[in-house]
JSON list of C-alpha atoms in Angstrom, two decimals:
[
{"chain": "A", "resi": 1, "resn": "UNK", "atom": "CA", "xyz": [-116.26, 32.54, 98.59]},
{"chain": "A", "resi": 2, "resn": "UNK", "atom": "CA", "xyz": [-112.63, 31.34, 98.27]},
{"chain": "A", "resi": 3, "resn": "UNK", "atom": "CA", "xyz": [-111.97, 34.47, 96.50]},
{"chain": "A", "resi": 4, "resn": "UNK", "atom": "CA", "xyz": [-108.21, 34.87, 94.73]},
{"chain": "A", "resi": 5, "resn": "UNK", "atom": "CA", "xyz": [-106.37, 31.33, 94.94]},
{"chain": "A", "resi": 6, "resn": "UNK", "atom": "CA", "xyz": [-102.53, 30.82, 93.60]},
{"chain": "A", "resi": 7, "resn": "UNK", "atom": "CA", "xyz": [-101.30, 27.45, 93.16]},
{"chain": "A", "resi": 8, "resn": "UNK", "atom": "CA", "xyz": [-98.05, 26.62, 93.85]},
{"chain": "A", "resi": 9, "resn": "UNK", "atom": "CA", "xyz": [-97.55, 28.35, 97.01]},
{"chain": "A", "resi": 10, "resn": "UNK", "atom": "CA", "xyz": [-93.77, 27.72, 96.19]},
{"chain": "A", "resi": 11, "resn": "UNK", "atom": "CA", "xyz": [-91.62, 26.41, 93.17]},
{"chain": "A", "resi": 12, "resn": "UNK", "atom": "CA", "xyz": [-87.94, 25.86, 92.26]},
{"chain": "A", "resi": 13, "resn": "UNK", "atom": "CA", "xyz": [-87.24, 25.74, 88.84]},
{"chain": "A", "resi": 14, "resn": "UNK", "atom": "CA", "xyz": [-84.04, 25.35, 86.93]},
{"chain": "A", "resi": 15, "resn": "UNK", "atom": "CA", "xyz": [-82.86, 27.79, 84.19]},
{"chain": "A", "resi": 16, "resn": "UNK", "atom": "CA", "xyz": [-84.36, 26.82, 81.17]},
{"chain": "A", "resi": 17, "resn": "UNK", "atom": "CA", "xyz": [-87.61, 25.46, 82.48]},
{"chain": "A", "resi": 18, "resn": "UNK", "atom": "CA", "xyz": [-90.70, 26.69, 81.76]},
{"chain": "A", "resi": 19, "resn": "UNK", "atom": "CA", "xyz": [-93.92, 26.51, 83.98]},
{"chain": "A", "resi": 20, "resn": "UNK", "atom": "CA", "xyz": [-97.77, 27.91, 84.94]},
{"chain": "A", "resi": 21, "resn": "UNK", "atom": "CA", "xyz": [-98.81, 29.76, 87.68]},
{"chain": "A", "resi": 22, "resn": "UNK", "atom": "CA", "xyz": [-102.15, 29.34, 88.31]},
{"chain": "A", "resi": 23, "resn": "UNK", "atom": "CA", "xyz": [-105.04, 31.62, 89.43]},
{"chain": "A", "resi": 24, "resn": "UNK", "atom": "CA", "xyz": [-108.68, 31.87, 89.93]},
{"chain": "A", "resi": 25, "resn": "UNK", "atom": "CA", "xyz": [-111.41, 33.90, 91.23]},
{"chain": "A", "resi": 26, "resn": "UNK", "atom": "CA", "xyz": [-114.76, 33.57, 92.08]},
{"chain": "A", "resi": 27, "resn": "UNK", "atom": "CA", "xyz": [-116.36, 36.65, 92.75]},
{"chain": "A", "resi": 28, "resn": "UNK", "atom": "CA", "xyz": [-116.97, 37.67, 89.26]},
{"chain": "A", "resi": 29, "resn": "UNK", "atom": "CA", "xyz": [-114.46, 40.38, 88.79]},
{"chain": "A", "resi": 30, "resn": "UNK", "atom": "CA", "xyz": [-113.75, 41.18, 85.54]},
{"chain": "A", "resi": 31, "resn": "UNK", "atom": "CA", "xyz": [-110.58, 42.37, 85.52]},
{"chain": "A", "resi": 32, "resn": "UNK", "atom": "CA", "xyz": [-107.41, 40.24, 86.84]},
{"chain": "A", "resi": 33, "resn": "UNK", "atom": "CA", "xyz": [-103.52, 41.34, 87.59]},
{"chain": "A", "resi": 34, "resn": "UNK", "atom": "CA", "xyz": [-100.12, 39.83, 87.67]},
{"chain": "A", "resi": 35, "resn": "UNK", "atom": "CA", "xyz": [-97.47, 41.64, 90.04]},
{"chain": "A", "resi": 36, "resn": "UNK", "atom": "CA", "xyz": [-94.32, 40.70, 91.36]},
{"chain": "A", "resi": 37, "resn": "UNK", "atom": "CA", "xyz": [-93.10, 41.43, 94.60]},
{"chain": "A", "resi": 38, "resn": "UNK", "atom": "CA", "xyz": [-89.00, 41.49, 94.64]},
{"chain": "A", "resi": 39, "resn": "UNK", "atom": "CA", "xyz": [-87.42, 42.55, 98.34]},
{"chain": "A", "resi": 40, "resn": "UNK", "atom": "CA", "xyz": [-87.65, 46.77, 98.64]},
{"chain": "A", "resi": 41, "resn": "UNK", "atom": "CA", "xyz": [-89.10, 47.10, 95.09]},
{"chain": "A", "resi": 42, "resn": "UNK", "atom": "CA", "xyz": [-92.72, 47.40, 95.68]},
{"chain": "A", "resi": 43, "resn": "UNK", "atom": "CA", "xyz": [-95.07, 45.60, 93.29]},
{"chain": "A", "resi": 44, "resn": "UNK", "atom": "CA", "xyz": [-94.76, 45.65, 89.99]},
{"chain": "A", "resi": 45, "resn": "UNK", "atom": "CA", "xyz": [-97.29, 44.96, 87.11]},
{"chain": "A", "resi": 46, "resn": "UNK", "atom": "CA", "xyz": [-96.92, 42.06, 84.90]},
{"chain": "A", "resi": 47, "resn": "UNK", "atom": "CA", "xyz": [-99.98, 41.78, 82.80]},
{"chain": "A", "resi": 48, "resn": "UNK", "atom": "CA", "xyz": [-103.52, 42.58, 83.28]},
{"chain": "A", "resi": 49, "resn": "UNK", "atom": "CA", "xyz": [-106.58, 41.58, 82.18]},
{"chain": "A", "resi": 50, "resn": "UNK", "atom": "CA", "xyz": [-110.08, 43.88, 81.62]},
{"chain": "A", "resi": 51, "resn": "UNK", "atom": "CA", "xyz": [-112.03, 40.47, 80.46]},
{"chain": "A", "resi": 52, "resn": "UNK", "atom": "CA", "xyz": [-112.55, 37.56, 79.46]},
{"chain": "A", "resi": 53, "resn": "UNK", "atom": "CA", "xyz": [-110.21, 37.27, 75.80]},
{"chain": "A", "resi": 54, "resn": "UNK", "atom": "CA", "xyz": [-108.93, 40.98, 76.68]},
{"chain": "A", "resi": 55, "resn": "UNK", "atom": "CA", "xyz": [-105.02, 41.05, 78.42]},
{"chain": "A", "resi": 56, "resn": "UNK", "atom": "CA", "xyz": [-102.66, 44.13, 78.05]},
{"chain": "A", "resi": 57, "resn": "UNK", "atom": "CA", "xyz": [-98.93, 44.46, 79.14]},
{"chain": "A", "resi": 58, "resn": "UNK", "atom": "CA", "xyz": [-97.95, 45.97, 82.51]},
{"chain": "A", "resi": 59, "resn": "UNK", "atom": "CA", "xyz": [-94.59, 47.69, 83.35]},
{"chain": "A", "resi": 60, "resn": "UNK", "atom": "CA", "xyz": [-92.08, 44.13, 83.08]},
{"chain": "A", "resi": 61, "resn": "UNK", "atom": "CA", "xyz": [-93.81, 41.92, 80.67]},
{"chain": "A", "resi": 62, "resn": "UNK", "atom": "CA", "xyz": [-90.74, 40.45, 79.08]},
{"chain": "A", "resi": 63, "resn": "UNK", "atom": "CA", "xyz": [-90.49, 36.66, 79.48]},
{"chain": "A", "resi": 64, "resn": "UNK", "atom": "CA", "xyz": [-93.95, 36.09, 80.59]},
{"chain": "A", "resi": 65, "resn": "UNK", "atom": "CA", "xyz": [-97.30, 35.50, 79.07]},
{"chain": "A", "resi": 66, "resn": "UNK", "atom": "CA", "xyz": [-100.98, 34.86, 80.16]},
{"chain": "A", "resi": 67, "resn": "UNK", "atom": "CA", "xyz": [-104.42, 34.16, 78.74]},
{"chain": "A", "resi": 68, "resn": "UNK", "atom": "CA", "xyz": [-107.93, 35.02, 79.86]},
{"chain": "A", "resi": 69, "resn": "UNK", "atom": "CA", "xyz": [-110.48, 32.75, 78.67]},
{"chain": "A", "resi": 70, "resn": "UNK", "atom": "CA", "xyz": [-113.05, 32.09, 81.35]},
{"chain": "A", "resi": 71, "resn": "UNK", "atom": "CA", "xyz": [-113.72, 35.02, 83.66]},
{"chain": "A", "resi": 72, "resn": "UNK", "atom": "CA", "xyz": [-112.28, 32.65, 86.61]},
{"chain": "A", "resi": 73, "resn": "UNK", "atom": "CA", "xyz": [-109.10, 31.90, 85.54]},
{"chain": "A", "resi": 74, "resn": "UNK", "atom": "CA", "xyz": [-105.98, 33.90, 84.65]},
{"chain": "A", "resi": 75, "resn": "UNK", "atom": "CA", "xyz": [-102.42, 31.47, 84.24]},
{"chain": "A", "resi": 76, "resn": "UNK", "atom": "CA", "xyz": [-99.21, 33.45, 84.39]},
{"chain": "A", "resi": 77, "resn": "UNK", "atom": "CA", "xyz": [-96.95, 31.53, 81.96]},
{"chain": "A", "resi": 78, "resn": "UNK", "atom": "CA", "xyz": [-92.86, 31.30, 82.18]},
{"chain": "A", "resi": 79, "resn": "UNK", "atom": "CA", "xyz": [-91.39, 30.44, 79.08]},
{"chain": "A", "resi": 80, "resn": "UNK", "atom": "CA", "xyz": [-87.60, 29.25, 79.66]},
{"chain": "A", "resi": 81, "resn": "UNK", "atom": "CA", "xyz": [-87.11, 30.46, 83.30]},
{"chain": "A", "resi": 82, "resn": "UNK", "atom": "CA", "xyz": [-84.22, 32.87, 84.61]},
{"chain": "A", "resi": 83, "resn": "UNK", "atom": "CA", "xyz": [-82.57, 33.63, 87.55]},
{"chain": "A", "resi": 84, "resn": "UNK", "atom": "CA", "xyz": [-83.61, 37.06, 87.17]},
{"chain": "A", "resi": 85, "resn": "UNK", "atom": "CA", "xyz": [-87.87, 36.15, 87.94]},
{"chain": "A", "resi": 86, "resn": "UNK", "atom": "CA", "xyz": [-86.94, 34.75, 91.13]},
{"chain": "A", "resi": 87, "resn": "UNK", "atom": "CA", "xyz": [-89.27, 36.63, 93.13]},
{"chain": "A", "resi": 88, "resn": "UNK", "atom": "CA", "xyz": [-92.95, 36.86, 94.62]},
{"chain": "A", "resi": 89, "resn": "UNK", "atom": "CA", "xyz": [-95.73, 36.42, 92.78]},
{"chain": "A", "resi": 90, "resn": "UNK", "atom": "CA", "xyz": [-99.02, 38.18, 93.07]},
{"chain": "A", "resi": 91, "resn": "UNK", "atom": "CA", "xyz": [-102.28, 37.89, 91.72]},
{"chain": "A", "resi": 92, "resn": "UNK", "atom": "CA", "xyz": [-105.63, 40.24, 91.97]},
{"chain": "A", "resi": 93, "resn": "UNK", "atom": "CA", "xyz": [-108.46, 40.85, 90.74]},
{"chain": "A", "resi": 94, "resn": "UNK", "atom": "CA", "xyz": [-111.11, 43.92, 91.08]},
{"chain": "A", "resi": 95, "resn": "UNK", "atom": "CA", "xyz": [-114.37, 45.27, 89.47]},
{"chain": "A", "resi": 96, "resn": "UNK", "atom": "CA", "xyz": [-116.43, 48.29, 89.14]},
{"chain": "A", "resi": 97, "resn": "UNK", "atom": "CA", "xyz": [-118.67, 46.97, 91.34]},
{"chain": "A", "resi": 98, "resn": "UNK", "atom": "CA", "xyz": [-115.88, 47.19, 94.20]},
{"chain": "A", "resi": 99, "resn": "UNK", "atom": "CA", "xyz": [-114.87, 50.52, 93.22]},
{"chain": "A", "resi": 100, "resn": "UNK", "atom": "CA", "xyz": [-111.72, 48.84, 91.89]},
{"chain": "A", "resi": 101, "resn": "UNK", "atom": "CA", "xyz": [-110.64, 47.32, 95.24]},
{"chain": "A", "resi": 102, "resn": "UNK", "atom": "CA", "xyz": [-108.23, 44.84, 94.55]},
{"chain": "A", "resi": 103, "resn": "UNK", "atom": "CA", "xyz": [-108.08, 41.28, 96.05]},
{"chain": "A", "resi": 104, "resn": "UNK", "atom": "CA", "xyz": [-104.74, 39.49, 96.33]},
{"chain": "A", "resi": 105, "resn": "UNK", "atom": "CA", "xyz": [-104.06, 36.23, 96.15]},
{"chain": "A", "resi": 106, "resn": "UNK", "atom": "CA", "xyz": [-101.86, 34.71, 98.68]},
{"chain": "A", "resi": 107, "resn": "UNK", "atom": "CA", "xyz": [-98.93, 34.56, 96.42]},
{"chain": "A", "resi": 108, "resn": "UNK", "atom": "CA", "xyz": [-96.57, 32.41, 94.52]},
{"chain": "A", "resi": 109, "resn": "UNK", "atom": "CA", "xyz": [-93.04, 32.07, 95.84]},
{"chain": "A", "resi": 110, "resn": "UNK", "atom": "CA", "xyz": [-90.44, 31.25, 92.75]},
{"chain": "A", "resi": 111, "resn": "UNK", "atom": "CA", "xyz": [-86.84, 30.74, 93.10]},
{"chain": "A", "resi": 112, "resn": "UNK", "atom": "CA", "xyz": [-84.86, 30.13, 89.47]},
{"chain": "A", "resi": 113, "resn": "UNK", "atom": "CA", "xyz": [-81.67, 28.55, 89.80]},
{"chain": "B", "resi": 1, "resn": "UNK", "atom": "CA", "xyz": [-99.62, 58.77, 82.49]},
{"chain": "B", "resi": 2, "resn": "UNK", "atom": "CA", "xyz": [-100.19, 58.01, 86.28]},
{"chain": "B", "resi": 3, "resn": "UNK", "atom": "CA", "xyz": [-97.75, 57.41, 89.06]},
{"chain": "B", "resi": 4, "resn": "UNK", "atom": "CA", "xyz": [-97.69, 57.35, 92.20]},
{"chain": "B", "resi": 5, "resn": "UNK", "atom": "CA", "xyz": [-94.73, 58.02, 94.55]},
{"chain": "B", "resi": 6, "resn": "UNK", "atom": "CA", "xyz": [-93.88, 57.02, 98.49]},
{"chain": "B", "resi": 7, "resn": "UNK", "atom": "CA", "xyz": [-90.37, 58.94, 99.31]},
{"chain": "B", "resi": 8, "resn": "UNK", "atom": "CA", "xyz": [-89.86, 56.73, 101.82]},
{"chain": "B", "resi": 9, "resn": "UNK", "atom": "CA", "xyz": [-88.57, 53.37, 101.47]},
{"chain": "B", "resi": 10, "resn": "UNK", "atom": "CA", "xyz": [-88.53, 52.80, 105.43]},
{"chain": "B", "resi": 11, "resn": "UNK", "atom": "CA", "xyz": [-89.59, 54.55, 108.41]},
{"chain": "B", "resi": 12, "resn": "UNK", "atom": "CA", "xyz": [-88.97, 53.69, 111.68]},
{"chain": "B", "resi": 13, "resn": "UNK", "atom": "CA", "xyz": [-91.10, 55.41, 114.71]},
{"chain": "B", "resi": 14, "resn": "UNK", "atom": "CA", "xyz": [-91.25, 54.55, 118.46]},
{"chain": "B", "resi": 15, "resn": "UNK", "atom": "CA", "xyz": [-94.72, 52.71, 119.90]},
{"chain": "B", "resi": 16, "resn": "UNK", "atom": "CA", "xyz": [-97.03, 55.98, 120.64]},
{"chain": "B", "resi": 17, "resn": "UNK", "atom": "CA", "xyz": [-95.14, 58.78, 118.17]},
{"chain": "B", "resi": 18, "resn": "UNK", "atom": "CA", "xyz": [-97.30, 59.91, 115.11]},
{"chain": "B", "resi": 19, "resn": "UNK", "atom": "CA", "xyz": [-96.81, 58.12, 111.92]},
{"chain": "B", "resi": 20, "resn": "UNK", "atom": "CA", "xyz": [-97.01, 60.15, 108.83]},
{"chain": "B", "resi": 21, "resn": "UNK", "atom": "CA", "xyz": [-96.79, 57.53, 105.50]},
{"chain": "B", "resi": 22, "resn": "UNK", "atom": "CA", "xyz": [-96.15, 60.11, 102.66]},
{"chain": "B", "resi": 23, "resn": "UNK", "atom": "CA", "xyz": [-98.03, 59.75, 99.07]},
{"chain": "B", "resi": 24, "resn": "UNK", "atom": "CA", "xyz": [-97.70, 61.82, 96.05]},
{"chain": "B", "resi": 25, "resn": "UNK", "atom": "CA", "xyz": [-99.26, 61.08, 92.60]},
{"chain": "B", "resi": 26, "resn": "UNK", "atom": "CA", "xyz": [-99.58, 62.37, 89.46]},
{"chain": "B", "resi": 27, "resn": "UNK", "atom": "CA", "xyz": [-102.70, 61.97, 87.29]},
{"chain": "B", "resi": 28, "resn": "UNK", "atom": "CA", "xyz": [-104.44, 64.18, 84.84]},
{"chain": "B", "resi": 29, "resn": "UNK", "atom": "CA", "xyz": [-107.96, 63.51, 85.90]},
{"chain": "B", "resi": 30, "resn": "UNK", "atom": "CA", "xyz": [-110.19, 62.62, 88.93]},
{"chain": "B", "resi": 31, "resn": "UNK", "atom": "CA", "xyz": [-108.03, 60.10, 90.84]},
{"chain": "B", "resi": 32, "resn": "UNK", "atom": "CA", "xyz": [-109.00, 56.93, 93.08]},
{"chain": "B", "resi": 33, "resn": "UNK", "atom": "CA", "xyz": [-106.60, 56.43, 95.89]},
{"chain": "B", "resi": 34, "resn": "UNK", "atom": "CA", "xyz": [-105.95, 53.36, 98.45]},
{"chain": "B", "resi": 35, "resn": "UNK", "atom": "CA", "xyz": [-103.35, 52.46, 101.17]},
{"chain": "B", "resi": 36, "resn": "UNK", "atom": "CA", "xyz": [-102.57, 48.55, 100.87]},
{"chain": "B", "resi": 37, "resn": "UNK", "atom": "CA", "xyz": [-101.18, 47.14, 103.59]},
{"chain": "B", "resi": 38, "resn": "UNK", "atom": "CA", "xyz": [-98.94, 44.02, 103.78]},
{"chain": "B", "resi": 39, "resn": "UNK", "atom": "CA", "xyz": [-98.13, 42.51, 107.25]},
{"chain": "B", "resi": 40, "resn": "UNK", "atom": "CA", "xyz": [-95.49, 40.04, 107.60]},
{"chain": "B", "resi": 41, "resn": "UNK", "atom": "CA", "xyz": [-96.02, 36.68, 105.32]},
{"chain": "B", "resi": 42, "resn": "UNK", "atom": "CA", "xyz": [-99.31, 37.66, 104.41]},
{"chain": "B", "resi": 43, "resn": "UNK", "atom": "CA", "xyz": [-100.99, 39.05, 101.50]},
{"chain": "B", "resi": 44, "resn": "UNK", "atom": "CA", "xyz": [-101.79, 42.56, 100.67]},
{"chain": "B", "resi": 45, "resn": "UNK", "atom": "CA", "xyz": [-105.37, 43.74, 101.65]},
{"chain": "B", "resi": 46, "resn": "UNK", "atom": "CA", "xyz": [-107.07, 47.56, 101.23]},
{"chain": "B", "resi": 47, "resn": "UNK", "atom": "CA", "xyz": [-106.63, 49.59, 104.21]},
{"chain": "B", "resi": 48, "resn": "UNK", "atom": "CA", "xyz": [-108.16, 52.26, 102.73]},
{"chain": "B", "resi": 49, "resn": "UNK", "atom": "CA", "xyz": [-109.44, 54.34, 100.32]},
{"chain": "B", "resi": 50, "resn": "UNK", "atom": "CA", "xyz": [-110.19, 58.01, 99.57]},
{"chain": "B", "resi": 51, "resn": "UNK", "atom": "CA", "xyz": [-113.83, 57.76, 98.89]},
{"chain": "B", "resi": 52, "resn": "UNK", "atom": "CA", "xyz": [-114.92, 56.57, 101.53]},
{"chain": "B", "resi": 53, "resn": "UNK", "atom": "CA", "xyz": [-113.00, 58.67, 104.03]},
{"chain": "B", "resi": 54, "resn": "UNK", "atom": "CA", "xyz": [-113.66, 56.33, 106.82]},
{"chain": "B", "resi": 55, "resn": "UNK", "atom": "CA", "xyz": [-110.59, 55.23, 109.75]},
{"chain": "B", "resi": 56, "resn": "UNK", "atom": "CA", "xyz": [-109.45, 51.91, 109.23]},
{"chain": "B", "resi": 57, "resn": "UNK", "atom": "CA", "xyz": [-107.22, 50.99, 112.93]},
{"chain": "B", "resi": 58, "resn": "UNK", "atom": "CA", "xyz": [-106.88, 54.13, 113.70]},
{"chain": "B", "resi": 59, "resn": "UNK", "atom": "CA", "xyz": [-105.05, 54.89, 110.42]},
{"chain": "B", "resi": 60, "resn": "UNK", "atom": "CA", "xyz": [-106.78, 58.06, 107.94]},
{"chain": "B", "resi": 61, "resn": "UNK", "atom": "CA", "xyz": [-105.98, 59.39, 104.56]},
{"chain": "B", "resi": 62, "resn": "UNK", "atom": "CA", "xyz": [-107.10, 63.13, 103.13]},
{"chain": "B", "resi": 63, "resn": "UNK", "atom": "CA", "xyz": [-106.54, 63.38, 99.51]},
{"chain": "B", "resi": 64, "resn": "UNK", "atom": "CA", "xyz": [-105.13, 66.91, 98.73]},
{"chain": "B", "resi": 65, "resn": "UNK", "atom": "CA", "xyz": [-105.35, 67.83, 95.41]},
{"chain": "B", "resi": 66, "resn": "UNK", "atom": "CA", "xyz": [-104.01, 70.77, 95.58]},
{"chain": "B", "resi": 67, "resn": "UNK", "atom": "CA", "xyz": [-100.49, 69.25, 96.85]},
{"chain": "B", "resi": 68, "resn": "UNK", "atom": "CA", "xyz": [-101.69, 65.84, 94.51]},
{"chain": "B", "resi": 69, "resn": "UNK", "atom": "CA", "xyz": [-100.92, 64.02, 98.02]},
{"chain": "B", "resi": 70, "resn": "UNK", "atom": "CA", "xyz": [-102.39, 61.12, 100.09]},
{"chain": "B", "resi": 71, "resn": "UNK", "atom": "CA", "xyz": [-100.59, 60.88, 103.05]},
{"chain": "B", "resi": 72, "resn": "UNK", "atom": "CA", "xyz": [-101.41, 58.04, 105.64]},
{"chain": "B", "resi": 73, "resn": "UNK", "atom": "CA", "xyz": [-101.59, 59.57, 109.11]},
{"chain": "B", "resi": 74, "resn": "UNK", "atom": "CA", "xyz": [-102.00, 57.65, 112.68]},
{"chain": "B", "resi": 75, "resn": "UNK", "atom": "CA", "xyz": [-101.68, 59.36, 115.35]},
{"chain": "B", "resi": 76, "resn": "UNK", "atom": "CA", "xyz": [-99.91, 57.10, 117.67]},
{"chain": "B", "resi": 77, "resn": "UNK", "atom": "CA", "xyz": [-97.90, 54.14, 116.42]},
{"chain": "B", "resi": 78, "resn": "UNK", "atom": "CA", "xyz": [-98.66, 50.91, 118.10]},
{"chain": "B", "resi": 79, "resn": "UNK", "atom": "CA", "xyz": [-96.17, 47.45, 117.46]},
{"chain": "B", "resi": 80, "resn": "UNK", "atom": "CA", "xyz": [-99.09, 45.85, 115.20]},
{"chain": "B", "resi": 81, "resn": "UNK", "atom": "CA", "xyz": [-98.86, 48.51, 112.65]},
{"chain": "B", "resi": 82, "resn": "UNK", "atom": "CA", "xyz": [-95.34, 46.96, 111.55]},
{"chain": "B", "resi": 83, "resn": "UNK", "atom": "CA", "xyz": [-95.97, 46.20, 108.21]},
{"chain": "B", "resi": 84, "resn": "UNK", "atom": "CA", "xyz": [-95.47, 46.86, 104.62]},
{"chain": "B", "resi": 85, "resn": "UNK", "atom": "CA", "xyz": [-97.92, 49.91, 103.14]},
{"chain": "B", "resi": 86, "resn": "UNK", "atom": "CA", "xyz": [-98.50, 50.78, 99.49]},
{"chain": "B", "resi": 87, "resn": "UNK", "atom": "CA", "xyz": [-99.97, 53.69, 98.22]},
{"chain": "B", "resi": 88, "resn": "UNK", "atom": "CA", "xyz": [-101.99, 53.33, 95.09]},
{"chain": "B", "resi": 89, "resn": "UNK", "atom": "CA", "xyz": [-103.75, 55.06, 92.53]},
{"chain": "B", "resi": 90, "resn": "UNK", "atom": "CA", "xyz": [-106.97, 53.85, 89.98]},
{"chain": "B", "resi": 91, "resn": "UNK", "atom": "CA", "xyz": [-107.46, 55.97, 86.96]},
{"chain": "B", "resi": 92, "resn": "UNK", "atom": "CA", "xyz": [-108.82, 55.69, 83.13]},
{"chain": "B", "resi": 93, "resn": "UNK", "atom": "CA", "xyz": [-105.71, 54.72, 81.05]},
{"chain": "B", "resi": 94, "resn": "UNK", "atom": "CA", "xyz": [-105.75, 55.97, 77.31]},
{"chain": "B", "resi": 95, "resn": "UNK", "atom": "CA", "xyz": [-108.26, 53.15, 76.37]},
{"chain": "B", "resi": 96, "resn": "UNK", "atom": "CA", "xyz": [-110.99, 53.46, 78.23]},
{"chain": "B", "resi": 97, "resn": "UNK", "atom": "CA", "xyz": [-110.33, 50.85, 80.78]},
{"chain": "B", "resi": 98, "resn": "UNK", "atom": "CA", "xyz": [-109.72, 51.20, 84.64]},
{"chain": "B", "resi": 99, "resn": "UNK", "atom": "CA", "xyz": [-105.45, 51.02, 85.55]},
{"chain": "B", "resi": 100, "resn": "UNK", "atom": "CA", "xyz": [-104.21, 49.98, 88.81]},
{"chain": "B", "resi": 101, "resn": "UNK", "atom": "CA", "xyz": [-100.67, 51.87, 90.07]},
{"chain": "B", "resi": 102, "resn": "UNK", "atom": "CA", "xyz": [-98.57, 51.25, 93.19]},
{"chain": "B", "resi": 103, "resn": "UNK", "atom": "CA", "xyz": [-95.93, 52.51, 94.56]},
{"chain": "B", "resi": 104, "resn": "UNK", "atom": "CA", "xyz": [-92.68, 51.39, 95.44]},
{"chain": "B", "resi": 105, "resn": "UNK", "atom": "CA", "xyz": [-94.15, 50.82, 99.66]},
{"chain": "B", "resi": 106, "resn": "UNK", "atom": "CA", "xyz": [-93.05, 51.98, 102.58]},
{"chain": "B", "resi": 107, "resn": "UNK", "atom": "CA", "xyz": [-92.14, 49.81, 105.45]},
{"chain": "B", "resi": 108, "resn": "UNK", "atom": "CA", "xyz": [-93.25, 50.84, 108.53]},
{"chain": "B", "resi": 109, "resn": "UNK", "atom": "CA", "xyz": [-91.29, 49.56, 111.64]},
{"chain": "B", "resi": 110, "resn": "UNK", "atom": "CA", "xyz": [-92.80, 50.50, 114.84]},
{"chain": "B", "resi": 111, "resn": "UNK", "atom": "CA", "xyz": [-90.30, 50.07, 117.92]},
{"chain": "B", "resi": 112, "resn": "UNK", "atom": "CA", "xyz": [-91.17, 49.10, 121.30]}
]
């Protein structure tokens, strides 16, 4: 299993731009996460998703937006990019089956300038 | 609502001293708690978790409800445990479905 994959690695956009951050899983989880990581602020919850179809808001949604419609895949859009999501980006995914273990992704690295 | 908090935003300890990674959360029902752990450039992976009560590198975690804790202990600090740790909690959120929150991490810097 490849388990969580992220693609880019690393981006530079310029303000204004607007781009996809990808991610996939194959294990079958059903539920999928968006975090970002900025320097001594921890992780913080984007979006989530329970299912395929299914996504909720996490704590900093603004300026984002996904979709869930295969159980595999989980894109993290950016609609006209800002300096202020510069940051880390992290995805997961768990299951029951785990006991809600999460698996991360090796992360997305996204300056805005 | 859930949340977890780790006091500490850095702690620095000398190779062999006790390390002591503080946890506190607040939940109304039957939490699940993990330690994450983040070494340099890499992703995050479980260190732990509460249910299974196991050791992971010489690293353990005893969830107190009574003090709503889940402090990381190890009893002596070795350079490889330099790394970034987050606490985190797994509960029911109002509908139905399983939420996932972290805390803010702790970095742990173990000097030689």
């Amino acid at each position: 299993n490849a388990g969580v994959t992220q693609t880019p690695k690393f981006r530079i956009l310029k303000i204004g731009q607007s781009m996809t951050l990808q991610c996939a899983q194959d294990m079958n989880h059903n539920y999928m996460y968006w975090y970002r990581q900025d320097p001594g602020m921890g992780l913080k919850l984007i979006y989530y998703s329970v299912g395929a179809g299914i996504t909720d808001k996490g704590e900093v949604p603004n300026g984002y937006n996904v979709s869930r419609s295969t159980t595999e895949d989980f894109p993290l859009r950016l609609e006209l990019a800002a300096p202020s999501q510069t940051s880390v980006y992290f995805c997961a995914s768990s299951s029951s089956q785990t006991g809600y273990e999460q698996y991360f992704g090796p992360g997305t690295r996204l300056t805005v300038t | 609502a859930q949340r977890v908090t780790q006091p500490e935003k850095l702690l620095s300890v000398f190779k062999g001293a006790p390390v002591e990674l503080k946890c506190n959360y607040s939940y109304s029902g039957s939490p699940e708690l993990f330690w994450y752990v983040q070494y340099s450039r890499q992703r995050l992976q479980l260190l732990l978790r509460h249910i299974s009560r196991e050791s992971i590198k010489g690293f353990t975690a005893d969830l107190n409800k009574g003090e709503t804790s889940f402090h990381l202990k190890k009893p002596f600090a070795q350079e490889e445990d330099s790394a970034m740790y987050y606490c985190a909690l797994s509960g029911r959120n109002s509908g139905g479905y399983q939420k996932v929150t972290f805390g803010i991490g702790t970095k742990l810097q173990v000097i030689p």
